[in-house]
Short mmCIF file of C-alpha atoms in Angstrom, two decimals:
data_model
loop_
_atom_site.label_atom_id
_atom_site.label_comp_id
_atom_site.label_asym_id
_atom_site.label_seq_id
_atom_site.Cartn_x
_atom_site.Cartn_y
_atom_site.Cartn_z
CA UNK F 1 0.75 28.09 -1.34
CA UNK F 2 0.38 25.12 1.30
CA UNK F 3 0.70 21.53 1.13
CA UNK F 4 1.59 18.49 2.76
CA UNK F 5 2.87 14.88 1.71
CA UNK F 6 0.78 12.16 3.43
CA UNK F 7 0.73 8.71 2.53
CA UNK F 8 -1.97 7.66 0.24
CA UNK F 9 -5.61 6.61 0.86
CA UNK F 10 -7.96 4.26 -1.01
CA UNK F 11 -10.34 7.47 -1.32
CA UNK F 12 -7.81 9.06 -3.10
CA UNK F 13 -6.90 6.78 -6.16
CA UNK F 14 -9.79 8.07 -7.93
CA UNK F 15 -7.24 11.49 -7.76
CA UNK F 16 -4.26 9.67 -8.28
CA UNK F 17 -6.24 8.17 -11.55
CA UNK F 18 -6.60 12.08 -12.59
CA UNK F 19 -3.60 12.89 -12.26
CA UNK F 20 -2.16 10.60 -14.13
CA UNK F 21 -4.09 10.71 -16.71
CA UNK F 22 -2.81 14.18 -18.89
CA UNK F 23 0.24 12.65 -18.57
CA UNK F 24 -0.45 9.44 -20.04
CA UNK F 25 -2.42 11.36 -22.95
CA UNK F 26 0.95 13.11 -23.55
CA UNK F 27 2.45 9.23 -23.65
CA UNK F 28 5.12 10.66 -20.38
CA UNK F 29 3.26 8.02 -18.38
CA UNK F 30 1.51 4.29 -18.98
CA UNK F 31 -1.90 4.18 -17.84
CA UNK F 32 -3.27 2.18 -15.24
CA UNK F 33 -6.40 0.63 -14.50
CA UNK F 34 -8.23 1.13 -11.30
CA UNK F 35 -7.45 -2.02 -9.93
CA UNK F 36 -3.91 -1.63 -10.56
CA UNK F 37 -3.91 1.65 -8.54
CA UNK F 38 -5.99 0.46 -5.83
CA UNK F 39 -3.84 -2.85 -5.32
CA UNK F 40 -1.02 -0.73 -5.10
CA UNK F 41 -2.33 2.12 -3.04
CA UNK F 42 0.30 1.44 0.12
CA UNK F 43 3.08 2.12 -2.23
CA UNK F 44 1.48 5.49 -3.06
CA UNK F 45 2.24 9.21 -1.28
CA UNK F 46 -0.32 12.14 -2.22
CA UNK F 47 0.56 15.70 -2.16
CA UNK F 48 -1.98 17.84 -0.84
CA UNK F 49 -3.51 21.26 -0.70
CA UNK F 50 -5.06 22.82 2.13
CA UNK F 51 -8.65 20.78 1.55
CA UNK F 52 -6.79 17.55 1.16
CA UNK F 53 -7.43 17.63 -2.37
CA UNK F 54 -4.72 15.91 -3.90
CA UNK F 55 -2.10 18.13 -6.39
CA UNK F 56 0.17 15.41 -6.95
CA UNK F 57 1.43 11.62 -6.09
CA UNK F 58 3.82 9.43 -6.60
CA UNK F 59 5.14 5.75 -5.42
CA UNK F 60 7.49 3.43 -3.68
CA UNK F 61 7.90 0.15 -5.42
CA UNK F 62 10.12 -2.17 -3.59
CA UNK F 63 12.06 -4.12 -6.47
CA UNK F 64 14.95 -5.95 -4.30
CA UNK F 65 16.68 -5.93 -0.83
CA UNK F 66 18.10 -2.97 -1.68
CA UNK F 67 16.57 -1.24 -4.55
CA UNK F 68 13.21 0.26 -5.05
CA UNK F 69 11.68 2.40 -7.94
CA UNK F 70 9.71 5.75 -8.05
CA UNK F 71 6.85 5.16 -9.96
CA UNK F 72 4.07 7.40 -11.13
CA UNK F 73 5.51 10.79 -9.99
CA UNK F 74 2.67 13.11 -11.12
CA UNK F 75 1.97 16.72 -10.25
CA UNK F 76 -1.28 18.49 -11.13
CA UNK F 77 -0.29 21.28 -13.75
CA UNK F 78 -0.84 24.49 -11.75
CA UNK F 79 1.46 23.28 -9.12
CA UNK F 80 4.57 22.76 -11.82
CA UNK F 81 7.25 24.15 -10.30
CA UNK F 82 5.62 24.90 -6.98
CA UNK F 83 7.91 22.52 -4.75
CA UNK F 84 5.44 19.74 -4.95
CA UNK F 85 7.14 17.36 -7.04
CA UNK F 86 10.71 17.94 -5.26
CA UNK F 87 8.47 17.33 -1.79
CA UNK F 88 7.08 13.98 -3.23
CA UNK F 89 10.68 12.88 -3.83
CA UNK F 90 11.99 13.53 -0.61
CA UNK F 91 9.58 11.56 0.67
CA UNK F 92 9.75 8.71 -1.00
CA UNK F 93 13.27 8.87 -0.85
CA UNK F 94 13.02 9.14 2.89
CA UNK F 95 10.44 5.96 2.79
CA UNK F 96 12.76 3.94 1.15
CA UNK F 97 15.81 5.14 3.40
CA UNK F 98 13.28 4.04 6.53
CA UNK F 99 12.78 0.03 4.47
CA UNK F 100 16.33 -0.37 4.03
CA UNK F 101 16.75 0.45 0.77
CA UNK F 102 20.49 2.29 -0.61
CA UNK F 103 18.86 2.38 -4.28
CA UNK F 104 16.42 4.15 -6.30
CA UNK F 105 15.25 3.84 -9.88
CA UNK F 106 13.20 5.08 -12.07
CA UNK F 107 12.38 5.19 -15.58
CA UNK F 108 11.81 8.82 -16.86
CA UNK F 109 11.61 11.61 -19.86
CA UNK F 110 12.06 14.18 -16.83
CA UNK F 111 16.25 13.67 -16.70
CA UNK F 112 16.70 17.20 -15.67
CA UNK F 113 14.51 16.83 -12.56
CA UNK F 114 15.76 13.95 -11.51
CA UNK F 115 19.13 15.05 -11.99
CA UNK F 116 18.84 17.80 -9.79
CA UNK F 117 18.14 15.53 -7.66
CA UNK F 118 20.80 13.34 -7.48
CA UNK F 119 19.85 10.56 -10.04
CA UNK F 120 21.96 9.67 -12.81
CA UNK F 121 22.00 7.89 -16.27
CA UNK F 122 22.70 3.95 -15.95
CA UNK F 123 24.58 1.08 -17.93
CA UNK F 124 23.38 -2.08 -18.16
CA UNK F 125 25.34 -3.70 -15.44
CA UNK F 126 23.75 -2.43 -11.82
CA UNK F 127 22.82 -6.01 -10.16
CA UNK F 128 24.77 -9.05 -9.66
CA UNK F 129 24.25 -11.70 -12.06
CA UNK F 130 22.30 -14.13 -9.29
CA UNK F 131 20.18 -11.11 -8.94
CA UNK F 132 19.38 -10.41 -12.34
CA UNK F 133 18.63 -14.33 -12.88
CA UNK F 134 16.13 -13.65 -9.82
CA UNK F 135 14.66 -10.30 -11.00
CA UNK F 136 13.81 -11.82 -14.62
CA UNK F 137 11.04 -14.12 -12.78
CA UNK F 138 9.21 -11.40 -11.80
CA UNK F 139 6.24 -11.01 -14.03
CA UNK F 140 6.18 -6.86 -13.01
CA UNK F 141 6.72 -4.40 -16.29
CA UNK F 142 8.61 -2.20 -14.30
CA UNK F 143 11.33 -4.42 -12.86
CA UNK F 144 11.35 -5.79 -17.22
CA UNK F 145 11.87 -1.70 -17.81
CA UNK F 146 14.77 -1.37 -14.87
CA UNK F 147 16.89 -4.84 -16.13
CA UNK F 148 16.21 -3.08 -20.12
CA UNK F 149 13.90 -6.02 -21.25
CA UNK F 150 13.09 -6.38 -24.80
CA UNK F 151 9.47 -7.12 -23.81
CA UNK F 152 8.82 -3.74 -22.67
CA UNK F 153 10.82 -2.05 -25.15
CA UNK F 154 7.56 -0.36 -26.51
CA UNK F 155 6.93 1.26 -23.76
CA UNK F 156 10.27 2.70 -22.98
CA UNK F 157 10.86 4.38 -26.41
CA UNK F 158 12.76 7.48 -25.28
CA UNK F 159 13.00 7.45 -22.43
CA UNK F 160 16.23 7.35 -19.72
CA UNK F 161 16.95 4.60 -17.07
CA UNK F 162 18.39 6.48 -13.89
CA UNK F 163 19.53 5.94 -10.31
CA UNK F 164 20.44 7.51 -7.12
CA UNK F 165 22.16 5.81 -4.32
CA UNK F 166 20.75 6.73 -1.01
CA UNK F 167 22.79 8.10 2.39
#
């Protein structure tokens, strides 16, 4: 099986839209309007197969000077297991090496993947105070979801807050 990781396109949000979407059904994921994707297309990295049809995406969000999240990791699923989702990572990771970041986030159900690669469980306490004061003004659900906001507690249900520091 072949594939590359190439950074996303605005033809391909449509795909990214797809898939998404089982996993959103299976409440893994929130669902996101097309706008939403579109706006944030340049955060976005698409696996692909050999036609450039996408198999699987995920995406960059830049939450601080040095912290960003990986949102939306999806992989299509006949390509489970295939590499694709660990090749996603890496890249991101690698993106957010190349912006300055030393952190990553995310929010996840999927602690064993992300364990495996390198992310761990979190406490409360990961950002200065003067950081969390400036964090709280952002209006962005998932920067709510990484400082453990009641707001968004509804949408977090279950799920683990993790992190990886970066080399």
């Amino acid at each position: 099986m072949s594939f590359s990781v190439r950074a996303a396109r605005t033809s391909d949000v449509p795909h990214i839209q797809a898939l998404v979407e089982p996993l959103v059904q299976r409440r893994i994921l929130l669902g996101k309007d097309l706008v939403v994707l579109f706006e944030a297309v340049q955060e976005f990295r698409v696996a692909v197969d050999e036609n450039d049809n996408p198999i699987g995406c995920g995406a960059l969000h830049v939450m601080w000077s040095d912290l960003g999240e990986v949102r939306t990791l999806a992989v299509a699923d006949q390509y489970l297991r295939t590499g694709v989702g660990h090749a996603l990572l890496e890249r991101i990771e690698s993106d957010a090496v190349a912006l300055g970041l030393s952190r990553l986030f995310c929010l996840t159900f999927e602690t064993e993947f992300f364990g495996r690669h390198g992310f761990e469980a979190i406490s409360d306490a990961i950002v200065a105070p003067d950081v969390y004061a400036q964090l709280t003004l952002s209006p962005d659900d998932g920067i709510a979801e990484f400082l453990d906001l009641a707001r968004v507690k509804q949408n977090t249900l279950g799920n683990t807050r993790m992190l990886k520091r970066l080399s």
